[in-house]
Tab-separated table of C-alpha atoms in Angstrom:
chain	number	residue	atom	x	y	z
T	1	MET	CA	-3.664	-20.799	-6.113
T	2	ARG	CA	-6.095	-23.963	-5.305
T	3	ARG	CA	-5.892	-23.342	-2.027
T	4	LEU	CA	-6.867	-19.855	-2.355
T	5	HIS	CA	-10.128	-20.697	-4.667
T	6	ALA	CA	-10.801	-23.846	-2.196
T	7	GLY	CA	-11.026	-20.991	0.804
T	8	GLY	CA	-13.438	-18.852	-1.536
T	9	VAL	CA	-10.977	-16.512	-3.109
T	10	ASP	CA	-11.713	-15.388	-6.780
T	11	TRP	CA	-8.947	-12.733	-7.097
T	12	THR	CA	-5.498	-12.058	-6.658
T	13	ARG	CA	-3.097	-9.112	-6.974
T	14	GLU	CA	0.607	-9.837	-8.742
T	15	ASP	CA	3.146	-8.019	-10.210
T	16	PHE	CA	4.092	-8.068	-14.056
T	17	LEU	CA	7.475	-6.631	-13.341
T	18	TRP	CA	8.735	-4.528	-16.372
T	19	GLU	CA	12.391	-5.921	-16.082
T	20	THR	CA	11.378	-9.269	-15.639
T	21	ILE	CA	9.149	-9.467	-18.580
T	22	GLU	CA	11.283	-7.446	-21.145
T	23	PRO	CA	14.766	-7.114	-19.827
T	24	SER	CA	16.286	-5.612	-22.854
T	25	LYS	CA	13.923	-3.203	-25.518
T	26	GLY	CA	11.702	-5.446	-27.687
T	27	SER	CA	12.912	-8.760	-26.069
T	28	PHE	CA	10.189	-10.767	-23.995
T	29	ASN	CA	10.407	-13.215	-21.480
T	30	TRP	CA	6.918	-14.525	-20.732
T	31	SER	CA	7.716	-17.673	-18.605
T	32	TRP	CA	6.344	-16.777	-15.171
T	33	PRO	CA	3.444	-14.873	-16.360
T	34	ASP	CA	2.294	-17.896	-18.648
T	35	LYS	CA	2.958	-20.249	-15.518
T	36	LEU	CA	0.487	-17.648	-13.319
T	37	MET	CA	-2.153	-17.354	-16.090
T	38	THR	CA	-2.213	-21.040	-16.834
T	39	SER	CA	-2.750	-21.294	-13.255
T	40	SER	CA	-5.304	-18.606	-13.064
T	41	SER	CA	-7.312	-20.601	-15.588
T	42	ARG	CA	-7.165	-23.842	-14.023
T	43	THR	CA	-8.185	-22.907	-10.495
T	44	GLY	CA	-10.671	-19.875	-11.420
T	45	VAL	CA	-8.697	-17.268	-9.531
T	46	ASN	CA	-8.892	-13.855	-11.722
T	47	VAL	CA	-5.705	-12.090	-11.592
T	48	LEU	CA	-5.080	-8.255	-11.125
T	49	ALA	CA	-1.975	-7.216	-12.950
T	50	ILE	CA	0.502	-4.596	-11.424
T	51	LEU	CA	2.170	-3.135	-14.109
T	52	ASP	CA	5.333	-2.225	-12.200
T	53	TYR	CA	8.375	-0.775	-12.022
T	54	SER	CA	10.769	0.507	-14.520
T	55	ALA	CA	13.044	-1.894	-16.470
T	56	LYS	CA	16.639	-1.237	-16.036
T	57	TRP	CA	17.156	-0.178	-19.453
T	58	ALA	CA	14.360	2.242	-19.487
T	59	SER	CA	14.838	3.877	-15.873
T	60	SER	CA	15.686	7.379	-15.364
T	61	GLY	CA	17.552	6.511	-12.392
T	62	PRO	CA	21.040	7.447	-12.333
T	63	ASN	CA	22.193	3.521	-12.315
T	64	GLY	CA	19.166	2.287	-13.533
T	65	GLU	CA	17.081	2.057	-10.552
T	66	SER	CA	13.593	0.063	-10.976
T	67	THR	CA	12.020	2.426	-8.556
T	68	TYR	CA	12.669	5.659	-10.608
T	69	PRO	CA	10.047	6.391	-13.584
T	70	PRO	CA	11.009	5.424	-17.066
T	71	ARG	CA	12.753	7.932	-19.007
T	72	ASP	CA	10.047	7.525	-21.546
T	73	ASN	CA	6.489	7.129	-21.233
T	74	ALA	CA	6.191	5.720	-24.603
T	75	GLU	CA	8.270	2.659	-23.406
T	76	PHE	CA	6.244	1.915	-20.653
T	77	ALA	CA	2.996	1.807	-22.479
T	78	ALA	CA	4.565	-0.370	-24.935
T	79	TYR	CA	5.400	-2.872	-22.452
T	80	ALA	CA	1.457	-2.434	-21.226
T	81	THR	CA	0.100	-3.428	-24.425
T	82	ALA	CA	2.165	-6.400	-25.000
T	83	ILE	CA	0.698	-7.564	-21.514
T	84	VAL	CA	-2.634	-7.011	-22.599
T	85	ARG	CA	-2.617	-7.907	-26.015
T	86	ARG	CA	-1.188	-11.469	-24.782
T	87	TYR	CA	-3.062	-11.950	-21.463
T	88	GLY	CA	-6.171	-9.713	-22.101
T	89	PRO	CA	-9.852	-10.850	-23.574
T	90	GLY	CA	-9.083	-12.696	-26.916
T	91	GLY	CA	-5.327	-12.632	-25.975
T	92	SER	CA	-2.438	-14.601	-28.048
T	93	PHE	CA	-1.772	-16.502	-25.083
T	94	TRP	CA	-5.210	-17.881	-24.902
T	95	SER	CA	-5.475	-18.580	-28.725
T	96	GLY	CA	-2.241	-20.272	-28.490
T	97	HIS	CA	-3.278	-22.603	-25.619
T	98	PRO	CA	-6.808	-24.199	-26.870
T	99	GLU	CA	-6.626	-26.789	-23.981
T	100	LEU	CA	-7.060	-23.717	-21.572
T	101	THR	CA	-10.428	-22.213	-20.499
T	102	PRO	CA	-9.569	-18.436	-21.072
T	103	ARG	CA	-9.773	-16.593	-17.628
T	104	PRO	CA	-8.011	-13.223	-19.433
T	105	LEU	CA	-6.658	-10.304	-17.471
T	106	THR	CA	-9.746	-7.574	-17.123
T	107	ALA	CA	-7.998	-5.345	-14.763
T	108	VAL	CA	-4.505	-4.177	-14.678
T	109	GLU	CA	-2.943	-1.086	-12.170
T	110	VAL	CA	-0.542	1.772	-13.160
T	111	TRP	CA	2.353	1.105	-10.799
T	112	ASN	CA	2.247	0.379	-7.342
T	113	GLU	CA	2.266	3.324	-4.604
T	114	PRO	CA	3.572	5.955	-6.718
T	115	TRP	CA	2.628	8.269	-3.782
T	116	GLY	CA	5.324	6.971	-1.923
T	117	HIS	CA	8.892	7.827	-2.182
T	118	TRP	CA	10.216	4.203	-1.913
T	119	ASP	CA	8.673	3.482	-5.161
T	120	TRP	CA	8.783	6.610	-7.085
T	121	LYS	CA	11.924	8.441	-6.741
T	122	PRO	CA	13.838	10.592	-5.697
T	123	ASN	CA	9.785	11.872	-4.673
T	124	PRO	CA	6.111	11.447	-5.693
T	125	ASN	CA	5.534	13.363	-8.431
T	126	PRO	CA	1.545	13.659	-9.492
T	127	THR	CA	2.186	15.212	-12.385
T	128	ALA	CA	4.755	13.028	-13.905
T	129	TYR	CA	2.551	10.000	-12.540
T	130	ALA	CA	-0.984	11.520	-14.660
T	131	ALA	CA	1.446	11.906	-17.679
T	132	LEU	CA	2.226	8.002	-17.560
T	133	ALA	CA	-0.918	7.061	-16.481
T	134	ARG	CA	-2.684	8.819	-19.403
T	135	VAL	CA	-0.481	7.277	-21.800
T	136	THR	CA	-0.453	3.818	-20.462
T	137	ALA	CA	-4.353	3.982	-20.135
T	138	GLU	CA	-4.937	4.869	-23.824
T	139	ALA	CA	-2.404	2.550	-25.037
T	140	VAL	CA	-4.496	-0.492	-23.080
T	141	LYS	CA	-8.077	0.825	-23.678
T	142	ALA	CA	-6.547	0.881	-27.907
T	143	ALA	CA	-5.230	-2.684	-27.568
T	144	ASN	CA	-8.019	-4.370	-25.733
T	145	PRO	CA	-10.766	-2.398	-24.501
T	146	GLY	CA	-12.032	-4.969	-22.379
T	147	VAL	CA	-9.446	-4.194	-19.788
T	148	LYS	CA	-10.095	-1.689	-16.935
T	149	VAL	CA	-7.410	0.311	-15.909
T	150	LEU	CA	-6.631	1.104	-12.260
T	151	ILE	CA	-4.366	4.211	-11.115
T	152	ALA	CA	-3.014	5.012	-7.681
T	153	GLY	CA	-5.690	6.960	-5.987
T	154	ASP	CA	-4.395	6.842	-2.317
T	155	LEU	CA	-5.165	10.422	-0.224
T	156	LEU	CA	-1.813	11.425	0.703
T	157	GLN	CA	1.623	11.648	-0.874
T	158	ALA	CA	4.786	10.031	1.685
T	159	ARG	CA	7.835	12.325	0.810
T	160	THR	CA	11.164	12.331	1.908
T	161	ASP	CA	10.788	16.151	3.287
T	162	GLY	CA	7.629	15.088	5.455
T	163	LYS	CA	5.431	17.450	4.046
T	164	ILE	CA	1.812	16.348	4.356
T	165	VAL	CA	0.846	16.819	0.641
T	166	SER	CA	-2.107	15.572	-1.150
T	167	TRP	CA	-2.046	12.702	-3.877
T	168	LEU	CA	-5.213	11.665	-5.609
T	169	ALA	CA	-6.405	15.555	-5.803
T	170	ASN	CA	-3.178	16.571	-7.443
T	171	VAL	CA	-3.082	13.937	-9.866
T	172	LEU	CA	-6.434	14.901	-11.238
T	173	ALA	CA	-5.556	18.657	-10.841
T	174	ALA	CA	-2.302	17.661	-13.276
T	175	ASP	CA	-4.583	15.966	-15.953
T	176	SER	CA	-8.568	16.967	-15.774
T	177	GLY	CA	-9.323	14.368	-18.654
T	178	LEU	CA	-7.846	11.444	-16.710
T	179	LYS	CA	-10.729	10.533	-15.117
T	180	GLY	CA	-12.331	9.848	-18.423
T	181	LEU	CA	-9.584	7.081	-19.306
T	182	VAL	CA	-9.661	5.252	-16.190
T	183	ASP	CA	-12.001	2.765	-14.466
T	184	ALA	CA	-10.930	2.885	-10.967
T	185	TYR	CA	-8.522	3.937	-7.854
T	186	SER	CA	-6.272	1.594	-6.205
T	187	VAL	CA	-6.071	2.517	-2.530
T	188	HIS	CA	-3.606	1.032	0.298
T	189	PRO	CA	-5.757	2.391	3.565
T	190	TYR	CA	-3.439	0.801	5.953
T	191	PRO	CA	-4.189	2.653	9.539
T	192	TYR	CA	-1.493	4.766	11.215
T	193	PRO	CA	-0.040	3.836	13.707
T	194	ARG	CA	-0.512	0.329	12.098
T	195	GLU	CA	-1.529	-1.409	15.162
T	196	LEU	CA	-5.249	0.314	14.781
T	197	GLY	CA	-8.014	-1.736	13.729
T	198	PRO	CA	-10.691	-1.230	11.042
T	199	TYR	CA	-13.381	0.561	13.406
T	200	ASP	CA	-10.703	2.815	15.124
T	201	ASP	CA	-11.930	6.055	13.934
T	202	ARG	CA	-10.336	9.365	15.094
T	203	ALA	CA	-10.922	12.851	14.602
T	204	ASP	CA	-8.727	13.313	11.790
T	205	ALA	CA	-9.428	10.260	9.389
T	206	ARG	CA	-6.709	10.552	7.177
T	207	TRP	CA	-4.562	8.382	9.327
T	208	ASP	CA	-7.499	6.035	9.929
T	209	PHE	CA	-9.247	2.817	7.582
T	210	ARG	CA	-11.823	5.310	7.593
T	211	ARG	CA	-9.957	7.627	4.867
T	212	LEU	CA	-11.609	5.902	2.174
T	213	GLU	CA	-14.349	8.320	2.754
T	214	LEU	CA	-11.942	11.506	2.218
T	215	ILE	CA	-10.970	9.731	-1.032
T	216	HIS	CA	-14.320	8.849	-2.437
T	217	GLN	CA	-15.063	12.428	-1.546
T	218	VAL	CA	-12.361	13.509	-4.317
T	219	ASP	CA	-13.646	12.004	-7.047
T	220	PRO	CA	-17.409	10.674	-6.514
T	221	SER	CA	-17.508	9.385	-9.823
T	222	HIS	CA	-14.513	6.402	-9.726
T	223	PRO	CA	-15.134	3.045	-7.708
T	224	LEU	CA	-12.339	2.049	-5.061
T	225	TRP	CA	-10.251	-1.064	-5.102
T	226	ILE	CA	-8.444	-1.766	-1.918
T	227	THR	CA	-5.585	-3.389	-3.448
T	228	GLU	CA	-3.812	-3.894	-0.131
T	229	VAL	CA	-4.415	-3.746	3.374
T	230	GLY	CA	-3.247	-6.069	6.355
T	231	TRP	CA	-1.702	-6.442	9.940
T	232	SER	CA	1.737	-7.554	10.648
T	233	THR	CA	1.941	-9.895	13.258
T	234	ALA	CA	5.769	-9.487	13.371
T	235	PRO	CA	7.287	-10.650	17.072
T	236	GLY	CA	9.372	-7.766	18.829
T	237	VAL	CA	7.240	-4.699	17.064
T	238	SER	CA	5.786	-2.542	19.101
T	239	ASP	CA	3.046	-1.599	16.577
T	240	ALA	CA	2.133	-5.113	15.290
T	241	VAL	CA	-0.747	-6.965	16.602
T	242	SER	CA	-1.227	-10.514	17.937
T	243	GLU	CA	-2.750	-13.320	15.389
T	244	ALA	CA	-6.454	-13.301	17.211
T	245	GLN	CA	-6.139	-9.536	16.574
T	246	GLN	CA	-4.757	-9.890	12.907
T	247	ALA	CA	-8.183	-12.483	12.448
T	248	THR	CA	-10.450	-9.664	14.119
T	249	PHE	CA	-8.874	-6.868	11.854
T	250	VAL	CA	-8.916	-8.661	8.637
T	251	ARG	CA	-12.602	-9.809	9.016
T	252	GLY	CA	-13.659	-6.234	9.814
T	253	ALA	CA	-11.823	-4.789	7.296
T	254	VAL	CA	-13.893	-6.792	4.531
T	255	GLN	CA	-16.981	-6.114	6.627
T	256	ARG	CA	-17.001	-2.415	6.732
T	257	ALA	CA	-15.253	-2.215	3.268
T	258	LEU	CA	-18.233	-4.103	1.375
T	259	GLY	CA	-20.904	-3.228	3.875
T	260	GLU	CA	-20.738	0.378	5.115
T	261	TRP	CA	-18.999	1.692	1.814
T	262	GLY	CA	-20.082	-1.105	-0.514
T	263	GLY	CA	-21.735	1.870	-2.749
T	264	PHE	CA	-18.039	2.834	-4.033
T	265	VAL	CA	-15.677	-0.043	-2.763
T	266	GLU	CA	-15.624	-2.835	-5.533
T	267	ARG	CA	-13.185	-5.121	-3.919
T	268	ILE	CA	-10.776	-5.380	-0.999
T	269	PHE	CA	-7.242	-7.446	-1.336
T	270	VAL	CA	-5.801	-8.412	2.062
T	271	TYR	CA	-1.833	-8.376	2.044
T	272	SER	CA	-0.912	-10.968	1.774
T	273	TRP	CA	-1.216	-15.010	1.270
T	274	ASP	CA	2.920	-14.766	2.017
T	275	ARG	CA	4.426	-17.269	4.441
T	276	SER	CA	5.435	-14.894	7.634
T	277	ASN	CA	9.233	-15.225	8.305
T	278	GLY	CA	8.793	-14.981	12.083
T	279	VAL	CA	11.754	-13.014	12.342
T	280	SER	CA	11.750	-10.652	15.312
T	281	GLY	CA	11.634	-6.833	14.467
T	282	ASP	CA	11.017	-7.710	10.724
T	283	ARG	CA	7.748	-6.022	10.386
T	284	GLU	CA	7.404	-6.518	6.630
T	285	GLY	CA	7.780	-10.164	6.654
T	286	ASN	CA	5.009	-11.061	8.991
T	287	PHE	CA	2.059	-9.579	7.130
T	288	GLY	CA	1.303	-12.971	6.182
T	289	LEU	CA	-1.889	-14.929	6.444
T	290	ARG	CA	0.412	-18.121	6.905
T	291	ARG	CA	3.507	-18.671	9.279
T	292	ALA	CA	6.818	-19.865	8.554
T	293	ASP	CA	5.759	-23.219	8.619
T	294	GLY	CA	3.096	-22.987	6.243
T	295	SER	CA	0.325	-23.398	8.648
T	296	THR	CA	-2.410	-20.702	8.221
T	297	LYS	CA	-2.770	-17.820	11.196
T	298	PRO	CA	-6.489	-17.596	12.288
T	299	ALA	CA	-6.680	-14.782	10.023
T	300	TRP	CA	-7.347	-17.058	6.922
T	301	ASP	CA	-10.063	-19.071	8.875
T	302	ALA	CA	-11.661	-15.830	9.584
T	303	LEU	CA	-11.538	-14.616	6.065
T	304	SER	CA	-12.216	-18.128	4.253
T	305	SER	CA	-15.496	-18.221	6.727
T	306	LEU	CA	-16.843	-15.253	5.902
T	307	LEU	CA	-16.351	-15.720	2.287
T	308	ALA	CA	-18.080	-19.323	2.760
T	309	SER	CA	-21.417	-17.467	4.678
T	310	PRO	CA	-24.482	-17.320	2.489
T	311	ALA	CA	-25.068	-14.153	3.869
T	312	PRO	CA	-24.324	-10.769	2.924
T	313	VAL	CA	-21.900	-8.705	4.519
T	314	PRO	CA	-23.588	-7.530	7.857
T	315	PRO	CA	-23.809	-3.731	7.997
T	316	PRO	CA	-21.462	-2.225	10.555
T	317	THR	CA	-22.336	-1.721	14.331
T	318	PRO	CA	-24.495	1.509	14.524
T	319	PRO	CA	-22.440	4.463	16.122
T	320	PRO	CA	-22.655	5.239	19.437
T	321	ALA	CA	-24.376	8.109	20.957
T	322	PRO	CA	-23.070	11.448	20.580
T	323	ALA	CA	-20.429	12.049	23.581
T	324	THR	CA	-21.606	14.625	26.219
T	325	PRO	CA	-19.871	18.074	25.587
T	326	GLN	CA	-16.514	18.322	27.223
T	327	PRO	CA	-15.684	22.041	28.383
T	328	PRO	CA	-12.978	23.854	26.481
T	329	PRO	CA	-9.288	22.221	27.461
T	330	ALA	CA	-6.971	24.376	29.799
T	331	PRO	CA	-4.440	26.621	27.856
T	332	SER	CA	-1.554	23.919	27.959
T	333	PHE	CA	-0.999	20.970	25.964
T	334	SER	CA	0.444	17.544	26.042
T	335	LEU	CA	2.631	15.721	23.410
T	336	THR	CA	2.770	11.827	22.793
T	337	ALA	CA	4.783	9.674	20.108
T	338	SER	CA	3.922	6.508	19.053
T	339	PRO	CA	4.602	3.834	18.641
T	340	SER	CA	6.939	3.644	21.580
T	341	ARG	CA	9.742	1.570	19.955
T	342	VAL	CA	10.695	1.051	16.592
T	343	SER	CA	13.375	-1.140	15.025
T	344	ALA	CA	14.840	-0.662	11.565
T	345	GLY	CA	17.980	-2.031	9.758
T	346	ARG	CA	20.315	0.296	7.750
T	347	ALA	CA	19.254	1.740	4.965
T	348	GLY	CA	15.690	1.788	6.681
T	349	ARG	CA	13.269	4.003	7.838
T	350	ALA	CA	11.411	4.344	11.207
T	351	ASP	CA	8.465	6.124	11.242
T	352	PHE	CA	6.288	7.836	14.073
T	353	LEU	CA	3.474	9.811	14.689
T	354	LEU	CA	3.278	12.982	16.663
T	355	ARG	CA	-0.249	13.932	18.399
T	356	VAL	CA	-0.884	16.808	20.293
T	357	ASP	CA	-3.729	17.418	22.585
T	358	GLY	CA	-4.713	20.794	24.133
T	359	SER	CA	-3.292	23.040	21.569
T	360	GLY	CA	-5.121	26.036	20.098
T	361	GLY	CA	-2.595	26.877	17.583
T	362	PRO	CA	0.368	25.488	15.299
T	363	VAL	CA	3.150	23.836	17.448
T	364	ALA	CA	6.636	23.454	16.088
T	365	VAL	CA	8.605	20.617	16.796
T	366	ARG	CA	12.097	19.522	17.091
T	367	VAL	CA	13.850	15.939	17.063
T	368	SER	CA	16.986	15.232	19.206
T	369	GLY	CA	18.782	12.150	19.782
T	370	VAL	CA	19.109	10.724	16.028
T	371	PRO	CA	22.054	8.848	15.366
T	372	ARG	CA	24.907	10.208	13.406
T	373	GLY	CA	24.262	9.158	9.652
T	374	ALA	CA	20.265	9.066	9.800
T	375	ARG	CA	18.058	12.075	9.115
T	376	ALA	CA	14.700	12.984	10.617
T	377	THR	CA	12.049	15.156	8.701
T	378	THR	CA	8.756	15.938	9.997
T	379	SER	CA	6.158	18.052	8.800
T	380	GLY	CA	7.090	21.093	10.564
T	381	GLU	CA	4.548	22.650	12.533
T	382	PHE	CA	0.835	20.899	13.692
T	383	SER	CA	-1.953	21.310	16.020
T	384	ALA	CA	-4.332	19.330	17.801
T	385	ALA	CA	-6.414	19.128	14.475
T	386	SER	CA	-3.822	17.631	12.546
T	387	PRO	CA	-1.083	14.926	13.842
T	388	ALA	CA	2.411	15.101	12.228
T	389	ALA	CA	4.519	12.352	10.427
T	390	VAL	CA	7.824	12.144	11.593
T	391	PHE	CA	10.366	9.722	9.106
T	392	VAL	CA	14.153	8.867	10.334
T	393	GLN	CA	15.517	7.689	7.226
T	394	LEU	CA	18.846	5.646	8.339
T	395	GLY	CA	21.961	5.650	6.015
T	396	ARG	CA	24.028	2.459	5.172
T	397	ASP	CA	26.517	3.616	7.641
T	398	VAL	CA	24.511	4.359	10.944
T	399	ARG	CA	26.010	2.597	13.815
T	400	THR	CA	23.554	-0.139	15.324
T	401	GLY	CA	22.523	0.013	18.594
T	402	ILE	CA	19.444	1.670	20.807
T	403	TYR	CA	18.942	5.507	20.561
T	404	ARG	CA	16.410	7.317	22.774
T	405	LEU	CA	14.427	9.947	20.304
T	406	THR	CA	13.089	13.132	22.310
T	407	PHE	CA	10.185	15.235	20.425
T	408	ARG	CA	10.101	18.566	21.670
T	409	GLY	CA	6.999	20.502	20.748
T	410	THR	CA	6.565	24.496	21.053
T	411	TRP	CA	3.281	26.370	21.417
T	412	GLY	CA	4.033	30.087	21.988
T	413	SER	CA	6.149	30.182	25.512
T	414	SER	CA	5.424	26.660	26.531
T	415	THR	CA	7.530	23.477	25.789
T	416	ARG	CA	6.474	19.671	25.931
T	417	SER	CA	8.373	16.491	25.155
T	418	ALA	CA	7.581	13.090	24.200
T	419	THR	CA	10.347	10.378	23.822
T	420	ALA	CA	10.644	6.888	21.499
T	421	THR	CA	13.177	4.248	21.219
T	422	LEU	CA	15.139	3.634	18.223
T	423	VAL	CA	16.784	0.197	17.435
T	424	VAL	CA	19.031	-0.128	14.705
T	425	THR	CA	20.102	-3.204	13.365
T	426	LYS	CA	22.482	-4.383	10.897
T	427	ARG	CA	19.831	-5.994	8.545
T	428	ALA	CA	18.203	-3.404	5.991
T	429	GLN	CA	14.550	-3.185	6.674
T	430	PRO	CA	12.271	-2.355	3.535
T	431	LEU	CA	11.304	1.265	3.199
T	432	SER	CA	7.760	0.460	2.404
T	433	LEU	CA	4.967	1.185	4.913
T	434	SER	CA	3.123	-1.500	2.894
T	435	ARG	CA	4.779	-3.845	1.067
T	436	LEU	CA	8.070	-5.317	-0.410
T	437	LEU	CA	9.222	-3.504	-3.426
T	438	GLY	CA	8.145	-5.952	-5.677
T	439	LEU	CA	11.231	-8.215	-5.495
T	440	HIS	CA	9.341	-11.312	-5.492
T	441	SER	CA	6.118	-12.692	-6.186
T	442	THR	CA	3.289	-12.386	-3.711
T	443	TRP	CA	-0.512	-13.381	-3.512
T	444	ASN	CA	-2.776	-10.996	-2.208
T	445	LEU	CA	-6.167	-12.371	-1.004
T	446	PRO	CA	-9.108	-10.369	-2.409
T	447	THR	CA	-12.548	-10.761	-1.780
T	448	ALA	CA	-15.780	-10.937	-4.064
T	449	ARG	CA	-18.726	-8.707	-2.997
T	450	LEU	CA	-20.406	-10.825	-0.568
């Protein structure tokens, strides 16, 4: 933490894993969070605590998997209560350590990425999450009113069936009073495809960094905390970026979030302070701002220099003049798939985005070339106004090799095709588009309002 603080960082986001802290009901192991909060006190870096996932003994999963929701929301709320009573303002940890200057938890986040099927199995459930969020928020506020409660507020769900379904709107529809209990929304606005930068704006903002504007429109009364965003520099991955691009994108994301959207974005956390592993094809293992040898990438210098600047975050570049109107497209269409090449391990997932140009109506899509033991799901129909996500879920027994996938789009009597390469490796890849499944501690770099 000292290095983070020296670089101008004053917040970090950390998993407070239920399974680690309460390995059996009513029995708590505070060793790791005690060390974390001691370091927080000594370095002056605040902690945003993620309350995640299920403890094995409390999970609703058939085998006690942590990424299934708890069987009983009250048990999750009891674990959250224990955390804020110990580490929140006036907590027992601080009274028991008078040698430390208190730097208490002032914010907690209820679960990580419940809008994604990888972290809320078997599929995202806005109604179930709203119920968990309500019970937890009520418990936290009763135990320690000085602690803010954040809930997951991303725009869309990521489902195994590929359907494009709203997330935040459905959470709030499930419990209209939830807004009165929580303080902010946690969002992860990773662009898609992943090599796009924070200023790459397209007609459909749902897939851009700019979708922050759409999330804010769902509920303008609550601020947004960007608790993850970043770019991978993984070698051998077609949608990764160079270290120089990562530096430009990280700096641009901070500037745009706190400049153009500073009226509703309170904080931004860059993913992540991890060391990259340098393994070819491992996208998740190379988001870090440090290399495998511990040296920092240019993105860290770009971020720390921005934080050191006494000037406020500069306003964004003025938008370009309106484009000259184009004549209507000819009655035909083209189909493209990105990225052109994806590597994924057994039991992992490969993601593609299909775009159509020139279509005036819905386009049906089919996928061929998928290896035996894998399953492809799509949104079914899409058009020029709405790209489609295609998820290829790999089984554990899929044969390794290189596969050529063909995406066929049909509009009326016309058919167009696009291709992409899928490389199946032995090594299992994480399912999350944005982070490892909380299996180890990771530092995430936040920036204070400049």
